[in-house]
Short mmCIF file of C-alpha atoms in Angstrom, two decimals:
data_model
loop_
_atom_site.label_atom_id
_atom_site.label_comp_id
_atom_site.label_asym_id
_atom_site.label_seq_id
_atom_site.Cartn_x
_atom_site.Cartn_y
_atom_site.Cartn_z
CA MET K 144 10.77 -39.65 114.80
CA GLY K 145 10.11 -36.19 113.23
CA LEU K 146 8.36 -34.14 110.95
CA ALA K 147 6.92 -36.06 107.99
CA LYS K 148 7.37 -35.09 104.31
CA ARG K 149 3.92 -33.91 102.63
CA ILE K 150 2.21 -35.36 99.55
CA ILE K 151 -0.14 -32.94 98.17
CA PRO K 152 -2.66 -33.98 95.54
CA CYS K 153 -3.86 -30.80 93.40
CA LEU K 154 -7.15 -30.59 91.57
CA ASP K 155 -7.70 -28.20 88.78
CA VAL K 156 -11.21 -26.77 89.21
CA ASP K 157 -13.12 -24.76 86.39
CA ASN K 158 -16.26 -22.74 87.26
CA GLY K 159 -16.97 -25.41 90.42
CA ARG K 160 -16.12 -28.76 88.58
CA VAL K 161 -12.78 -30.56 88.70
CA VAL K 162 -11.22 -31.16 85.18
CA LYS K 163 -8.62 -32.68 83.66
CA GLY K 164 -10.32 -35.77 84.12
CA VAL K 165 -10.13 -37.20 87.59
CA GLN K 166 -11.33 -40.98 87.05
CA PHE K 167 -11.89 -42.81 89.69
CA VAL K 168 -14.59 -46.06 89.46
CA ASP K 169 -15.70 -45.96 92.67
CA ILE K 170 -16.84 -41.95 92.74
CA ARG K 171 -20.33 -41.30 91.73
CA ASP K 172 -19.41 -37.84 90.42
CA ALA K 173 -15.65 -37.57 89.24
CA GLY K 174 -16.26 -33.75 88.68
CA ASP K 175 -17.18 -33.09 92.33
CA PRO K 176 -14.77 -31.53 94.04
CA VAL K 177 -16.03 -32.69 97.51
CA GLU K 178 -16.18 -36.00 96.56
CA VAL K 179 -12.74 -36.17 95.37
CA ALA K 180 -11.09 -34.62 98.36
CA ARG K 181 -12.90 -36.75 100.60
CA ARG K 182 -11.43 -39.44 98.33
CA TYR K 183 -7.99 -37.97 98.82
CA ASP K 184 -8.40 -37.39 102.65
CA ARG K 185 -9.41 -41.30 102.79
CA GLU K 186 -6.49 -42.21 101.04
CA GLY K 187 -4.04 -40.22 103.45
CA ALA K 188 -3.35 -37.14 101.77
CA ASP K 189 -1.47 -34.73 103.77
CA GLU K 190 -3.06 -31.68 102.11
CA ILE K 191 -5.34 -30.74 99.17
CA THR K 192 -4.26 -27.82 96.69
CA PHE K 193 -7.38 -26.40 94.50
CA LEU K 194 -6.19 -24.54 91.72
CA ASP K 195 -8.84 -22.10 90.18
CA ILE K 196 -8.56 -22.17 86.68
CA THR K 197 -11.79 -20.39 85.96
CA ALA K 198 -11.38 -17.92 83.12
CA SER K 199 -14.07 -15.25 84.05
CA SER K 200 -13.86 -13.68 87.38
CA ASP K 201 -17.51 -13.17 87.37
CA ASP K 202 -17.58 -16.89 88.08
CA ARG K 203 -14.87 -16.86 90.82
CA GLU K 204 -17.53 -16.80 93.59
CA THR K 205 -17.75 -20.66 92.78
CA MET K 206 -14.60 -21.36 94.14
CA VAL K 207 -15.69 -19.78 97.16
CA HIS K 208 -18.47 -22.21 97.65
CA VAL K 209 -16.31 -25.13 96.69
CA VAL K 210 -13.76 -24.18 99.33
CA GLU K 211 -17.22 -23.92 102.15
CA GLU K 212 -18.30 -27.29 101.04
CA VAL K 213 -15.18 -29.10 101.14
CA ALA K 214 -13.79 -27.24 104.59
CA ALA K 215 -16.83 -28.65 106.07
CA GLU K 216 -16.06 -32.06 105.64
CA VAL K 217 -12.83 -32.58 105.04
CA PHE K 218 -10.17 -31.67 107.91
CA ILE K 219 -7.22 -31.62 106.49
CA PRO K 220 -5.28 -28.33 105.37
CA LEU K 221 -6.62 -26.68 101.87
CA THR K 222 -4.43 -24.51 99.68
CA VAL K 223 -6.24 -22.44 97.18
CA GLY K 224 -4.38 -21.11 94.01
CA GLY K 225 -5.41 -19.24 90.80
CA GLY K 226 -6.73 -15.69 90.68
CA ILE K 227 -5.96 -14.53 93.83
CA ARG K 228 -4.85 -10.90 93.36
CA THR K 229 -6.25 -8.57 96.15
CA LEU K 230 -6.38 -8.93 99.75
CA GLU K 231 -9.99 -9.31 99.29
CA ASP K 232 -9.58 -12.37 97.46
CA ILE K 233 -7.35 -13.75 100.32
CA ARG K 234 -9.79 -12.76 103.10
CA ARG K 235 -12.67 -14.43 101.39
CA MET K 236 -10.90 -17.74 100.60
CA LEU K 237 -9.57 -17.72 104.28
CA ASN K 238 -12.96 -17.11 105.27
CA ALA K 239 -14.60 -19.98 103.38
CA GLY K 240 -12.19 -22.37 104.95
CA ALA K 241 -8.91 -22.33 103.14
CA ASP K 242 -5.99 -22.68 105.32
CA LYS K 243 -3.33 -21.07 102.70
CA VAL K 244 -3.75 -19.23 99.60
CA ALA K 245 -1.14 -19.46 96.66
CA ILE K 246 -0.08 -16.17 95.05
CA ASN K 247 1.54 -16.28 91.94
CA THR K 248 1.06 -13.63 88.84
CA ALA K 249 -0.03 -11.02 91.11
CA ALA K 250 3.17 -11.14 93.16
CA VAL K 251 5.27 -11.02 89.67
CA PHE K 252 3.28 -8.01 88.73
CA ARG K 253 3.63 -6.28 92.20
CA PRO K 254 5.71 -7.91 94.93
CA GLU K 255 4.45 -5.61 97.74
CA PHE K 256 1.21 -7.59 97.38
CA VAL K 257 3.02 -10.44 99.40
CA ARG K 258 4.13 -8.31 101.94
CA GLU K 259 0.73 -6.70 102.54
CA ALA K 260 -0.80 -10.15 102.27
CA THR K 261 1.70 -11.67 105.01
CA GLU K 262 1.11 -8.53 107.30
CA ARG K 263 -2.48 -8.55 107.17
CA PHE K 264 -2.90 -12.61 107.34
CA GLY K 265 0.22 -14.12 108.49
CA SER K 266 2.96 -15.89 106.68
CA GLN K 267 1.41 -19.24 107.44
CA CYS K 268 -1.13 -18.85 105.17
CA ILE K 269 0.59 -16.82 102.55
CA VAL K 270 2.27 -19.35 99.60
CA VAL K 271 4.13 -18.05 96.80
CA ALA K 272 3.74 -20.23 93.42
CA ILE K 273 6.88 -19.82 91.37
CA ASP K 274 6.61 -20.87 87.73
CA ALA K 275 10.10 -21.53 86.31
CA LYS K 276 12.12 -22.44 83.14
CA GLN K 277 15.73 -23.32 82.47
CA VAL K 278 17.06 -20.44 80.21
CA ASN K 279 20.91 -20.93 80.01
CA GLU K 280 22.85 -22.19 77.11
CA LYS K 281 24.02 -25.63 76.93
CA GLY K 282 27.18 -25.85 78.88
CA GLU K 283 26.61 -23.10 80.89
CA GLU K 284 25.86 -22.93 84.60
CA PRO K 285 21.72 -23.79 85.16
CA ARG K 286 19.98 -20.81 85.31
CA TRP K 287 16.10 -20.34 85.81
CA GLU K 288 13.81 -17.49 84.94
CA ILE K 289 10.30 -16.88 86.27
CA PHE K 290 7.72 -17.22 83.39
CA THR K 291 3.94 -16.06 83.72
CA HIS K 292 0.83 -17.20 81.50
CA GLY K 293 1.28 -20.85 81.95
CA GLY K 294 4.99 -20.65 81.11
CA ARG K 295 4.77 -18.54 77.76
CA LYS K 296 5.79 -15.05 78.69
CA PRO K 297 9.46 -14.73 80.29
CA THR K 298 10.01 -11.71 82.95
CA GLY K 299 13.71 -11.75 83.16
CA ILE K 300 13.59 -12.62 86.97
CA ASP K 301 15.68 -14.96 88.14
CA ALA K 302 14.05 -17.87 90.12
CA ILE K 303 16.63 -18.41 92.73
CA ASP K 304 16.78 -14.30 93.38
CA TRP K 305 13.01 -14.16 93.24
CA ALA K 306 12.49 -17.37 95.82
CA ARG K 307 14.87 -15.63 98.16
CA LYS K 308 12.85 -12.14 97.82
CA MET K 309 9.42 -13.51 98.42
CA VAL K 310 10.82 -15.11 101.74
CA ASP K 311 11.83 -11.85 102.47
CA TYR K 312 8.59 -10.42 101.88
CA GLY K 313 7.01 -12.92 104.33
CA ALA K 314 5.71 -15.68 102.25
CA GLY K 315 5.63 -19.02 104.61
CA GLU K 316 6.09 -21.50 101.96
CA LEU K 317 7.04 -21.84 98.11
CA LEU K 318 5.34 -23.91 95.62
CA VAL K 319 7.83 -24.36 92.53
CA THR K 320 6.81 -25.86 89.50
CA SER K 321 8.97 -26.33 86.75
CA MET K 322 7.26 -24.90 83.39
CA ASP K 323 9.79 -27.70 81.23
CA ARG K 324 8.53 -30.67 83.25
CA ASP K 325 4.85 -29.65 84.09
CA GLY K 326 2.95 -32.35 81.94
CA THR K 327 5.50 -34.42 80.98
CA LYS K 328 5.65 -37.05 83.41
CA ILE K 329 9.64 -37.39 83.41
CA GLY K 330 10.07 -36.30 87.02
CA PHE K 331 10.70 -32.67 88.55
CA ASP K 332 13.80 -30.50 87.76
CA LEU K 333 15.35 -31.63 90.71
CA PRO K 334 18.54 -29.21 90.55
CA LEU K 335 15.88 -26.26 90.43
CA THR K 336 13.98 -27.32 93.60
CA ARG K 337 17.20 -28.19 95.08
CA ALA K 338 18.89 -24.96 94.40
CA ILE K 339 15.69 -22.94 95.60
CA SER K 340 15.28 -25.33 98.79
CA ASP K 341 18.83 -24.99 99.67
CA ALA K 342 18.41 -20.94 99.15
CA VAL K 343 15.65 -20.07 101.74
CA SER K 344 14.74 -20.99 105.12
CA VAL K 345 10.81 -21.75 104.24
CA PRO K 346 9.43 -24.94 103.45
CA VAL K 347 9.10 -25.52 99.44
CA ILE K 348 6.84 -27.78 97.53
CA ALA K 349 8.18 -29.54 94.11
CA SER K 350 5.69 -29.52 91.33
CA GLY K 351 5.52 -30.21 87.65
CA GLY K 352 6.43 -33.38 86.02
CA VAL K 353 5.44 -36.51 88.46
CA GLY K 354 4.98 -39.71 86.18
CA ASN K 355 5.73 -42.25 88.93
CA LEU K 356 6.19 -43.31 92.75
CA GLU K 357 10.21 -42.65 92.24
CA HIS K 358 9.73 -39.21 91.24
CA LEU K 359 8.07 -38.32 94.15
CA ALA K 360 10.94 -39.71 96.43
CA GLU K 361 13.65 -38.18 94.34
CA GLY K 362 11.66 -34.62 94.90
CA VAL K 363 12.57 -35.15 98.73
CA LEU K 364 15.64 -37.07 98.56
CA GLU K 365 17.46 -35.10 95.68
CA GLY K 366 15.51 -32.25 95.56
CA ALA K 367 15.41 -31.49 99.26
CA ALA K 368 11.37 -30.35 98.78
CA ASP K 369 9.47 -30.60 102.08
CA ALA K 370 6.69 -31.72 100.21
CA VAL K 371 5.51 -32.62 96.66
CA LEU K 372 2.61 -32.03 94.63
CA ALA K 373 1.01 -34.18 92.05
CA ALA K 374 -2.07 -34.31 89.71
CA SER K 375 -2.50 -36.89 87.09
CA ILE K 376 -0.82 -39.77 88.49
CA PHE K 377 -3.47 -39.91 91.34
CA HIS K 378 -6.45 -38.63 89.47
CA PHE K 379 -6.23 -41.25 87.09
CA ALA K 380 -5.89 -44.04 89.71
CA GLU K 381 -2.49 -45.04 88.81
CA TYR K 382 -1.37 -44.81 92.14
CA SER K 383 -2.96 -43.96 95.38
CA ILE K 384 -1.75 -41.65 97.91
CA HIS K 385 -1.33 -44.50 100.50
CA GLU K 386 0.69 -46.48 97.98
CA ALA K 387 2.85 -43.35 96.99
CA LYS K 388 3.39 -42.92 100.95
CA GLU K 389 4.75 -46.29 101.44
CA ARG K 390 7.12 -46.31 98.39
CA MET K 391 8.51 -43.14 100.01
CA ALA K 392 8.79 -44.30 103.33
CA ALA K 393 10.67 -47.43 102.00
CA ALA K 394 12.94 -45.19 100.50
CA GLY K 395 13.56 -43.50 103.95
CA ILE K 396 11.29 -40.79 103.90
CA GLU K 397 9.66 -39.87 107.00
CA MET K 398 5.96 -40.24 106.27
CA ARG K 399 2.45 -40.06 107.96
CA LEU K 400 1.22 -43.48 107.55
CA MET O 116 -28.02 -27.82 125.32
CA LYS O 117 -24.66 -27.46 125.97
CA THR O 118 -22.57 -24.80 124.29
CA ILE O 119 -19.16 -24.55 122.96
CA ALA O 120 -17.87 -20.99 122.67
CA VAL O 121 -15.22 -20.49 119.80
CA ILE O 122 -13.54 -17.15 121.18
CA ASP O 123 -13.14 -14.68 118.14
CA TYR O 124 -10.73 -11.91 118.51
CA GLY O 125 -10.37 -10.77 114.57
CA MET O 126 -7.17 -13.39 114.33
CA GLY O 127 -7.44 -15.41 111.48
CA ASN O 128 -9.90 -17.89 110.46
CA LEU O 129 -12.02 -19.62 113.01
CA ARG O 130 -14.41 -21.53 110.28
CA SER O 131 -12.13 -24.86 110.20
CA VAL O 132 -12.47 -25.09 114.09
CA ALA O 133 -16.07 -24.44 114.22
CA LYS O 134 -16.90 -26.66 111.69
CA ALA O 135 -14.68 -29.78 112.87
CA LEU O 136 -16.15 -29.55 116.37
CA GLU O 137 -19.55 -29.21 114.76
CA HIS O 138 -18.62 -32.47 112.74
CA VAL O 139 -17.78 -34.11 116.18
CA ALA O 140 -19.15 -32.72 118.80
CA ALA O 141 -21.72 -34.70 121.48
CA PRO O 142 -25.29 -34.52 120.23
CA GLY O 143 -27.05 -31.60 121.39
CA THR O 144 -23.82 -29.54 121.40
CA ARG O 145 -23.99 -25.77 120.10
CA ILE O 146 -20.93 -24.08 118.52
CA ASP O 147 -20.82 -20.49 119.14
CA VAL O 148 -18.04 -18.52 117.67
CA THR O 149 -18.39 -14.99 119.57
CA SER O 150 -16.25 -12.23 120.76
CA ASP O 151 -18.97 -11.23 123.21
CA PRO O 152 -17.18 -11.68 126.48
CA GLU O 153 -20.68 -12.55 128.34
CA ARG O 154 -21.50 -15.50 125.71
CA VAL O 155 -18.17 -16.97 126.27
CA TYR O 156 -18.85 -16.41 130.37
CA ARG O 157 -22.10 -18.26 129.67
CA ALA O 158 -20.71 -21.23 127.72
CA ASP O 159 -20.04 -24.72 129.12
CA ARG O 160 -16.84 -25.31 127.33
CA VAL O 161 -14.51 -22.56 126.00
CA VAL O 162 -12.01 -22.91 122.66
CA PHE O 163 -9.13 -20.49 122.57
CA PRO O 164 -8.05 -20.81 118.89
CA GLY O 165 -5.36 -18.59 117.29
CA GLN O 166 -2.81 -17.82 114.41
CA GLY O 167 -0.78 -14.94 113.58
CA ALA O 168 1.80 -12.79 115.74
CA ALA O 169 1.65 -12.85 119.65
CA ARG O 170 1.43 -8.93 119.47
CA ASP O 171 -1.19 -9.00 117.41
CA CYS O 172 -3.46 -11.21 119.54
CA MET O 173 -2.85 -10.09 122.83
CA ARG O 174 -3.88 -6.48 121.22
CA GLU O 175 -6.89 -7.87 119.97
CA LEU O 176 -7.60 -9.54 123.34
CA GLN O 177 -6.99 -6.55 125.26
CA SER O 178 -9.13 -4.03 122.76
CA ARG O 179 -11.81 -6.54 122.82
CA GLY O 180 -11.88 -7.00 126.60
CA LEU O 181 -11.27 -10.77 125.92
CA ASP O 182 -8.16 -10.80 128.03
CA GLU O 183 -10.20 -11.20 131.29
CA VAL O 184 -12.64 -13.82 129.94
CA VAL O 185 -9.91 -16.10 128.87
CA LEU O 186 -8.19 -15.70 132.46
CA GLU O 187 -11.54 -16.54 134.08
CA CYS O 188 -12.72 -19.16 131.99
CA SER O 189 -9.12 -20.54 132.06
CA ARG O 190 -9.87 -21.23 135.90
CA GLN O 191 -13.34 -22.60 136.00
CA LYS O 192 -14.52 -24.36 132.56
CA PRO O 193 -13.10 -27.08 130.30
CA PHE O 194 -10.61 -25.02 128.45
CA LEU O 195 -8.98 -25.65 124.95
CA GLY O 196 -6.12 -23.63 123.71
CA ILE O 197 -4.96 -24.02 120.35
CA CYS O 198 -1.45 -22.78 118.50
CA MET O 199 -1.78 -18.94 119.39
CA GLY O 200 -4.25 -19.94 121.94
CA MET O 201 -1.49 -21.93 123.71
CA GLN O 202 1.31 -19.79 123.47
CA VAL O 203 -0.11 -16.61 124.79
CA LEU O 204 -1.27 -18.65 128.08
CA MET O 205 2.71 -18.12 129.03
CA GLU O 206 4.05 -15.10 130.80
CA PHE O 207 6.17 -13.83 127.56
CA SER O 208 6.90 -14.69 123.99
CA GLU O 209 10.27 -13.89 122.25
CA GLU O 210 7.98 -12.97 119.11
CA ASN O 211 7.69 -9.41 117.81
CA ALA O 212 10.75 -8.07 119.84
CA GLY O 213 9.26 -9.62 123.22
CA THR O 214 5.42 -9.59 123.74
CA ASP O 215 3.81 -9.90 127.20
CA CYS O 216 1.45 -12.63 127.42
CA LEU O 217 -1.43 -13.52 129.85
CA GLY O 218 0.94 -15.37 132.45
CA ILE O 219 -1.52 -17.86 133.53
CA TYR O 220 1.57 -20.24 133.43
CA SER O 221 4.86 -19.49 134.38
CA GLY O 222 7.11 -20.01 131.38
CA LYS O 223 8.24 -18.32 127.86
CA VAL O 224 7.63 -19.07 124.25
CA LEU O 225 10.87 -19.20 122.59
CA TYR O 226 11.72 -18.71 118.68
CA PHE O 227 13.21 -22.33 116.83
CA GLY O 228 16.14 -20.49 115.69
CA ASP O 229 17.61 -20.03 112.22
CA ASP O 230 20.35 -22.66 112.57
CA LEU O 231 18.05 -25.22 113.61
CA THR O 232 19.46 -28.79 112.43
CA ASP O 233 18.18 -32.33 112.28
CA SER O 234 20.04 -34.18 115.17
CA VAL O 235 20.20 -37.22 113.06
CA SER O 236 20.79 -36.08 109.48
CA GLY O 237 22.36 -32.71 110.25
CA LEU O 238 20.22 -31.38 107.72
CA ARG O 239 19.04 -27.39 108.21
CA LEU O 240 15.68 -27.46 109.28
CA LYS O 241 13.04 -25.05 107.89
CA ILE O 242 11.01 -22.58 109.35
CA PRO O 243 8.09 -22.51 110.27
CA HIS O 244 7.73 -25.99 111.57
CA MET O 245 5.09 -26.82 108.97
CA GLY O 246 3.23 -30.11 108.22
CA TRP O 247 2.83 -33.51 110.24
CA ASN O 248 4.58 -34.29 113.49
CA GLN O 249 4.04 -36.85 116.09
CA ILE O 250 2.95 -35.86 119.77
CA HIS O 251 4.22 -38.33 122.11
CA GLN O 252 1.64 -38.34 125.35
CA ALA O 253 3.85 -37.57 128.20
CA GLN O 254 1.31 -37.96 130.55
CA PRO O 255 -2.47 -40.12 130.68
CA HIS O 256 -5.58 -37.36 130.01
CA PRO O 257 -8.95 -37.51 129.30
CA LEU O 258 -8.63 -36.09 126.23
CA TRP O 259 -5.87 -38.69 124.83
CA LYS O 260 -8.74 -41.14 124.85
CA ASP O 261 -8.71 -43.24 121.50
CA ILE O 262 -5.76 -41.43 120.06
CA ASP O 263 -2.76 -43.66 119.64
CA GLN O 264 0.76 -42.73 121.16
CA ASP O 265 2.81 -40.87 119.30
CA SER O 266 -0.21 -39.89 116.58
CA ARG O 267 0.76 -37.17 113.77
CA PHE O 268 -0.82 -33.77 114.21
CA TYR O 269 -0.78 -30.94 111.72
CA PHE O 270 1.96 -28.24 113.01
CA VAL O 271 2.64 -24.69 111.64
CA HIS O 272 4.46 -22.45 113.93
CA SER O 273 8.21 -20.80 114.51
CA TYR O 274 7.65 -20.31 118.28
CA TYR O 275 7.45 -23.04 121.15
CA VAL O 276 6.13 -23.16 124.39
CA GLN O 277 8.51 -23.90 127.53
CA PRO O 278 6.78 -24.14 130.85
CA ASP O 279 8.65 -23.69 133.96
CA ASP O 280 6.94 -26.59 135.55
CA THR O 281 7.42 -29.56 133.64
CA GLY O 282 4.52 -31.00 135.60
CA LEU O 283 2.42 -29.02 132.87
CA ILE O 284 3.80 -31.17 130.02
CA ALA O 285 1.33 -33.24 128.45
CA GLY O 286 2.66 -33.98 125.15
CA GLU O 287 6.23 -33.53 123.40
CA THR O 288 7.50 -33.06 119.71
CA HIS O 289 10.66 -33.73 118.00
CA TYR O 290 11.97 -30.80 115.76
CA GLY O 291 15.34 -30.15 115.98
CA ARG O 292 14.75 -30.43 119.77
CA VAL O 293 12.11 -31.99 121.82
CA PHE O 294 9.90 -29.33 122.52
CA THR O 295 6.51 -29.21 124.70
CA SER O 296 3.57 -29.03 122.15
CA VAL O 297 0.67 -30.14 124.83
CA ILE O 298 0.18 -28.57 128.37
CA ALA O 299 -2.34 -29.58 130.74
CA ARG O 300 -3.27 -28.86 134.23
CA ASP O 301 -6.88 -29.05 135.88
CA ASN O 302 -9.50 -27.62 133.69
CA VAL O 303 -7.25 -26.61 131.03
CA PHE O 304 -5.58 -28.43 127.81
CA ALA O 305 -3.53 -26.39 125.37
CA ILE O 306 -2.23 -27.67 121.89
CA GLN O 307 0.45 -26.50 119.85
CA ALA O 308 -0.78 -28.56 116.52
CA HIS O 309 -4.12 -27.63 114.80
CA PRO O 310 -6.31 -30.43 115.64
CA GLU O 311 -9.17 -28.83 113.05
CA LYS O 312 -6.73 -29.68 110.49
CA SER O 313 -5.31 -33.04 112.00
CA ALA O 314 -7.64 -35.44 110.05
CA ALA O 315 -8.87 -38.37 112.44
CA ALA O 316 -6.37 -37.89 115.35
CA GLY O 317 -7.50 -34.10 115.64
CA LEU O 318 -11.17 -35.07 115.26
CA GLN O 319 -10.81 -37.47 117.99
CA LEU O 320 -9.51 -34.61 120.10
CA LEU O 321 -12.04 -32.34 119.51
CA SER O 322 -14.86 -35.22 120.09
CA ASN O 323 -13.05 -35.93 123.35
CA PHE O 324 -13.23 -31.90 124.47
CA SER O 325 -16.59 -31.84 123.68
CA ARG O 326 -17.46 -34.78 126.09
CA TRP O 327 -14.75 -33.47 128.88
CA ASN O 328 -16.05 -32.44 132.39
CA GLY O 329 -12.78 -30.65 132.83
CA GLU O 330 -11.24 -33.28 135.28
CA THR O 331 -7.70 -35.06 134.87
CA GLN O 332 -8.48 -38.50 135.87
CA THR O 333 -8.89 -40.76 133.09
#
């Protein structure tokens, strides 16, 4: 008996439509965020994260409507990331029905933004997304750095120091994505996840690299993650969320089944 | 038509609570998200949600003249406190270097502590307590109708309620220690978890509340 580890499916949304090929045979419109979110909720998702990848900021308003529609029908926690740059962006998403927002680039450009956001809205709704890449030479102690622009631009900031700083600034949760692993399907960067989880007091979500259900269990058992986030393995219906939870429970992990 | 007032005192997002109530409330129920004390007084049932910090919560309640309304309604009609709306019913919270609360029940609100460890694995536990945990129903109650014993609800909090009178305890949860996650007395039911974010179990609880007459016999 105790707190369950969480599985969080992540949906990329471009101008109001789910992209990166969600494929379900039993869904009428696989591009409709509401339908996809409902499906994940039925399968037992513990939370859902929407990543707004809309390029033009003029079209961001669309994401507000997406959140409103999903929040009217899906009663589990919802997180929105992508393009969150101002306190007004956060207020609009929370009012639309999001429970948390994920701040990424804006925190790197101006760390004080995280402090202002947590003071205004409370730590419980501020997730800081950390995109990290391993930068040490072979044979050296592992070291990771924060990257921006989808992993293309180094910042020189040490990922572990950054994680501690963001928690000091009030972040209620950290979403840690390995830019080395993202899209590879070879599993999380477990040493990275573990190093950050051990360094901070708040929950850590592991992300980047999931290719099978063992990877999810490893994220918790070896990476010490409190939650695991994945996209493609659920979108292509390779595995259902329920199946993933059963596999994790069989590995001795406390889950909500 | 019956009305459920959701008290809006400027703390965070009430849309989820209102939407979940609209989704499951008894037919003909109107959900009124309001900061107007008169409208809260006139409602048939009252939901007192909340998030954020205790001091901000108390300050906002007092500045809007809503503290008296909460006290009155907690004596009169079916009343549901959620999260911070449970904590401030107590006398005192450790949060923000100590905050005096509404004092409807004697007892305190305590910090989980930075050295919280899992009693089985010995691992350090994260704060806030965030995610799905079980609520053990400690006494029968109409609001537990059709909710399985030890069902999981969604929590996010760093402080927990410790009532002096253990007879208030209607639900308990384990996180490093056993803590009181639900209190109930007469027409008041208050829960630390977020039923509006707790999928089927949470919706069932809100549905039960929307039909509750405020009596404790099951």
